[in-house]
Coordinates of C-alpha atoms in Angstrom, one line a residue:
M1 CA -9.8 10.4 13.3
S2 CA -8.2 9.3 16.6
I3 CA -4.5 9.7 17.4
L4 CA -3.0 7.6 20.1
N5 CA 0.4 8.6 21.5
S6 CA 2.3 5.4 22.1
S7 CA 4.7 3.1 20.2
I8 CA 5.6 -0.6 20.4
V9 CA 9.3 0.2 19.4
P10 CA 11.8 2.9 20.3
V11 CA 11.4 6.0 18.2
G12 CA 13.9 8.7 17.0
S13 CA 16.6 8.6 14.5
T14 CA 17.2 5.1 13.0
G15 CA 19.9 6.1 10.5
Y16 CA 17.3 6.9 7.9
D17 CA 14.6 9.3 9.0
I18 CA 11.2 9.7 7.5
D19 CA 10.1 13.3 8.0
N20 CA 6.4 13.2 7.0
S21 CA 3.3 11.1 6.5
L22 CA 0.0 11.8 4.8
R23 CA -3.2 11.7 6.9
F24 CA -6.4 10.2 5.3
N25 CA -9.6 11.0 7.1
D26 CA -12.4 8.7 6.0
D27 CA -15.0 11.4 6.8
D28 CA -13.4 13.6 4.1
N29 CA -13.4 11.0 1.3
A30 CA -9.8 11.9 0.8
Y31 CA -7.5 10.1 -1.6
L32 CA -4.7 10.3 -4.2
S33 CA -5.2 9.2 -7.8
R34 CA -3.3 8.8 -11.0
N35 CA -4.5 7.7 -14.5
V36 CA -2.1 5.2 -16.1
T37 CA -1.4 6.2 -19.7
T38 CA 1.2 3.6 -20.7
T39 CA 0.8 -0.2 -20.3
T40 CA 3.9 -1.8 -18.9
N41 CA 4.6 -4.9 -16.8
R42 CA 1.3 -6.4 -15.6
R43 CA 2.8 -9.6 -14.2
T44 CA 5.5 -8.3 -11.9
W45 CA 5.6 -5.4 -9.4
T46 CA 6.3 -4.5 -5.8
F47 CA 4.4 -2.1 -3.5
S48 CA 5.8 -0.9 -0.2
C49 CA 4.5 1.5 2.4
W50 CA 4.4 2.4 6.1
F51 CA 0.9 2.5 7.6
K52 CA -0.6 3.7 10.9
M53 CA -4.2 3.1 11.8
G54 CA -6.7 5.9 12.5
N55 CA -10.2 5.0 13.4
Q56 CA -11.5 1.4 13.3
P57 CA -12.6 0.7 9.6
S58 CA -16.4 0.9 9.3
N59 CA -16.4 -1.9 6.8
S60 CA -14.1 -4.3 4.9
Y61 CA -11.8 -3.3 2.1
S62 CA -10.8 0.2 3.3
R63 CA -8.2 0.8 0.6
I64 CA -4.5 1.3 1.0
I65 CA -4.0 1.1 -2.7
D66 CA -6.5 0.2 -5.5
W67 CA -6.3 0.0 -9.3
G68 CA -9.6 0.0 -11.2
N69 CA -11.6 0.9 -14.3
T70 CA -13.7 4.0 -13.4
G71 CA -16.5 2.6 -15.5
N72 CA -16.5 -1.0 -14.4
S73 CA -16.8 -2.2 -10.8
S74 CA -16.0 -5.8 -11.6
T75 CA -12.4 -5.2 -12.8
K76 CA -10.1 -4.0 -10.0
M77 CA -7.2 -4.8 -7.7
L78 CA -7.0 -3.8 -4.1
F79 CA -4.9 -4.0 -1.0
A80 CA -6.9 -3.1 2.1
V81 CA -7.7 -3.1 5.8
N82 CA -10.8 -4.9 6.9
G83 CA -13.3 -3.9 9.6
D84 CA -11.7 -6.4 12.0
R85 CA -8.3 -4.9 11.3
T86 CA -7.0 -7.8 9.3
I87 CA -5.4 -7.3 5.9
T88 CA -6.4 -8.6 2.5
W89 CA -5.6 -8.3 -1.2
Q90 CA -8.1 -9.0 -4.0
W91 CA -8.1 -9.1 -7.7
H92 CA -11.5 -9.0 -9.4
D93 CA -11.3 -10.2 -13.0
G94 CA -14.9 -10.1 -14.2
S95 CA -16.5 -13.2 -12.7
T96 CA -13.2 -14.5 -11.3
N97 CA -11.9 -13.4 -7.9
Y98 CA -8.4 -14.0 -6.8
F99 CA -7.7 -13.1 -3.1
G100 CA -5.6 -13.5 0.0
S101 CA -6.9 -13.0 3.5
Y102 CA -4.6 -13.0 6.5
G103 CA -4.9 -13.8 10.2
F104 CA -2.6 -10.9 10.9
V105 CA -4.4 -8.2 13.0
I106 CA -3.4 -4.6 13.5
R107 CA -3.6 -4.8 17.3
D108 CA -1.8 -1.6 18.2
P109 CA -3.4 1.5 16.4
S110 CA -0.6 3.7 17.8
A111 CA 2.2 1.7 16.0
W112 CA 3.5 2.0 12.5
Y113 CA 3.5 -1.1 10.3
H114 CA 5.5 -1.8 7.2
F115 CA 3.8 -3.7 4.3
T116 CA 5.5 -5.1 1.3
L117 CA 3.2 -6.6 -1.3
V118 CA 4.9 -8.5 -4.1
W119 CA 3.0 -9.6 -7.2
D120 CA 4.9 -12.0 -9.6
S121 CA 2.5 -14.2 -11.6
T122 CA 5.5 -15.5 -13.6
Q123 CA 6.3 -17.9 -10.8
A124 CA 5.6 -21.6 -11.4
T125 CA 4.7 -22.2 -7.8
S126 CA 1.4 -20.6 -6.9
T127 CA 2.4 -19.5 -3.4
N128 CA 5.2 -17.4 -4.8
R129 CA 2.9 -15.4 -7.1
V130 CA 1.6 -13.0 -4.4
K131 CA 3.5 -12.4 -1.2
L132 CA 2.7 -10.2 1.8
Y133 CA 5.3 -9.2 4.3
V134 CA 4.6 -7.3 7.5
N135 CA 7.6 -5.7 9.2
G136 CA 9.8 -7.8 7.1
E137 CA 8.1 -11.1 8.0
L138 CA 6.4 -13.2 5.3
Y139 CA 2.8 -14.0 6.2
T140 CA 0.9 -17.1 4.9
P141 CA -2.8 -16.3 4.0
S142 CA -5.5 -18.1 6.0
S143 CA -7.7 -18.2 2.9
V144 CA -6.4 -17.7 -0.7
S145 CA -7.0 -18.1 -4.4
Y146 CA -3.8 -17.4 -6.3
P147 CA -3.9 -16.1 -9.9
A148 CA -2.9 -18.5 -12.7
Q149 CA 0.7 -18.4 -13.9
N150 CA 1.5 -15.4 -16.1
H151 CA -1.9 -13.8 -15.3
E152 CA -1.9 -10.1 -16.2
G153 CA -3.6 -7.9 -13.7
Y154 CA -4.7 -4.3 -13.7
A155 CA -1.7 -2.5 -12.2
N156 CA 0.3 -0.8 -15.0
L157 CA -2.6 -1.1 -17.4
S158 CA -3.3 2.0 -19.6
G159 CA -6.8 3.4 -19.1
Y160 CA -7.0 2.3 -15.5
Q161 CA -6.6 4.5 -12.4
G162 CA -4.5 3.9 -9.3
R163 CA -5.7 5.3 -6.0
L164 CA -4.3 5.6 -2.5
G165 CA -6.8 5.8 0.3
N166 CA -10.0 5.0 -1.6
G167 CA -11.5 2.4 -4.0
I168 CA -13.0 2.8 -7.4
H169 CA -16.6 1.7 -7.9
D170 CA -17.4 -0.9 -5.3
G171 CA -21.1 -1.5 -5.4
G172 CA -22.0 2.0 -4.2
Y173 CA -20.0 1.7 -1.0
E174 CA -17.2 4.1 0.0
R175 CA -14.1 2.2 1.0
N176 CA -12.2 5.2 2.5
L177 CA -9.0 4.7 4.5
D178 CA -8.7 6.2 7.9
G179 CA -5.0 6.4 8.9
Y180 CA -1.6 7.5 7.8
L181 CA 0.7 6.5 4.9
A182 CA 4.4 7.2 4.7
E183 CA 7.3 6.3 2.4
V184 CA 5.2 4.8 -0.4
N185 CA 7.1 3.0 -3.1
F186 CA 5.8 1.2 -6.2
V187 CA 8.3 -0.6 -8.4
D188 CA 7.2 -1.5 -11.9
G189 CA 8.6 -4.8 -13.3
Q190 CA 10.5 -6.2 -10.3
A191 CA 9.7 -8.7 -7.5
L192 CA 11.6 -7.3 -4.6
T193 CA 11.9 -8.2 -0.9
P194 CA 11.4 -6.2 2.3
S195 CA 15.1 -5.9 2.7
D196 CA 15.0 -3.4 -0.2
F197 CA 12.9 -1.0 2.0
G198 CA 13.8 -1.9 5.6
T199 CA 16.1 -3.7 8.0
T200 CA 16.2 -5.1 11.5
D201 CA 17.6 -2.8 14.1
A202 CA 20.8 -4.3 15.5
T203 CA 20.2 -2.9 19.0
Y204 CA 16.4 -3.2 19.7
G205 CA 15.5 -5.9 17.1
H206 CA 12.6 -4.0 15.6
W207 CA 11.9 -3.4 11.9
K208 CA 13.0 0.0 10.7
A209 CA 13.0 1.9 7.4
K210 CA 15.8 2.3 5.0
K211 CA 16.2 4.2 1.8
Y212 CA 15.2 2.3 -1.4
T213 CA 18.1 2.8 -3.9
G214 CA 16.9 0.7 -6.9
T215 CA 15.1 1.6 -10.1
Y216 CA 11.4 2.1 -10.4
G217 CA 10.4 1.2 -13.9
T218 CA 8.1 3.3 -16.2
N219 CA 5.0 3.4 -13.9
G220 CA 6.9 3.3 -10.6
F221 CA 6.7 6.1 -8.1
Y222 CA 7.9 7.2 -4.7
L223 CA 5.8 9.5 -2.5
D224 CA 7.5 11.0 0.5
F225 CA 4.9 13.7 1.3
K226 CA 7.5 16.3 2.0
T227 CA 5.9 19.0 -0.1
S228 CA 2.7 20.3 1.6
G229 CA 1.6 22.1 -1.5
S230 CA 2.0 19.1 -3.7
L231 CA 1.2 16.0 -1.6
G232 CA 1.1 13.6 -4.5
N233 CA 4.5 14.6 -5.8
D234 CA 6.5 11.6 -7.2
V235 CA 10.1 12.0 -6.3
S236 CA 11.3 8.8 -8.0
G237 CA 12.4 10.7 -11.1
N238 CA 9.5 9.5 -13.1
N239 CA 7.2 12.4 -12.4
N240 CA 4.2 10.0 -12.0
D241 CA 2.5 12.5 -9.7
Y242 CA -0.7 11.7 -8.0
A243 CA -3.6 14.2 -7.9
T244 CA -5.2 15.0 -4.5
T245 CA -8.9 14.9 -3.7
N246 CA -10.1 16.4 -0.4
L247 CA -6.5 16.6 0.9
A248 CA -4.9 19.8 2.2
A249 CA -1.6 21.0 3.4
T250 CA -2.8 20.4 6.9
D251 CA -2.9 16.6 6.1
Q252 CA 0.8 16.6 5.9
M253 CA 1.9 15.2 9.3
L254 CA 5.1 15.0 11.2
D255 CA 4.0 11.7 12.6
S256 CA 6.1 8.9 11.1
T257 CA 7.9 5.7 11.9
T258 CA 10.9 7.7 13.1
N259 CA 8.9 10.4 14.9
N260 CA 5.8 8.5 16.3
L261 CA 3.5 11.2 17.8

């Protein structure tokens, strides 16, 4: 994994400091996983994280987060980085494939980016059912197939597994992430906005982190990666801890959006 020592925005204290990130090395097949045991809201949820690129992805769909059935490769949801450093979400529902591909490109591998992915299939307008924000800005997909109204996906579905940094059953291909994640929030049952997780700096004008202070819902979680001996520790109060695979205390990093190394 390569580490480049530059930043596109000023670093240091921003009023809310993120102390740690978690490093995923694609050569290690490293990931976090949790089995969902209680079905909750499958129509509405919000995922937020800070991400920094490592090596160029070797193929498409290098997973940031993935939900899937460990015994069926045709039923899964993913949010991922492609080999050309663009971003995509997909929802495979048997023979039906919902997706959103974006022209946004991660051009600076030394910079931290904030992603907010909002799923709300209850919306009558199709373009409001899945929204992706990068550094607080809403992006319009260059190619898209939105789910039907009130479609129930695989997040928050009992018997399915959620993973960070790796995909579940994808035609025999490993879809490992190479990069860093920090300040990972998943909110079950609410369609939120980036302003719940970040704000524009009044002095420099860049997007910066702020503490999420809302509720998480039953399957929600918050991973801050502050405990090196328990990297998948959920500190939301739900105890929805994630198990580690091929991750060690040495993968806890000081590199973060407020301490870019």
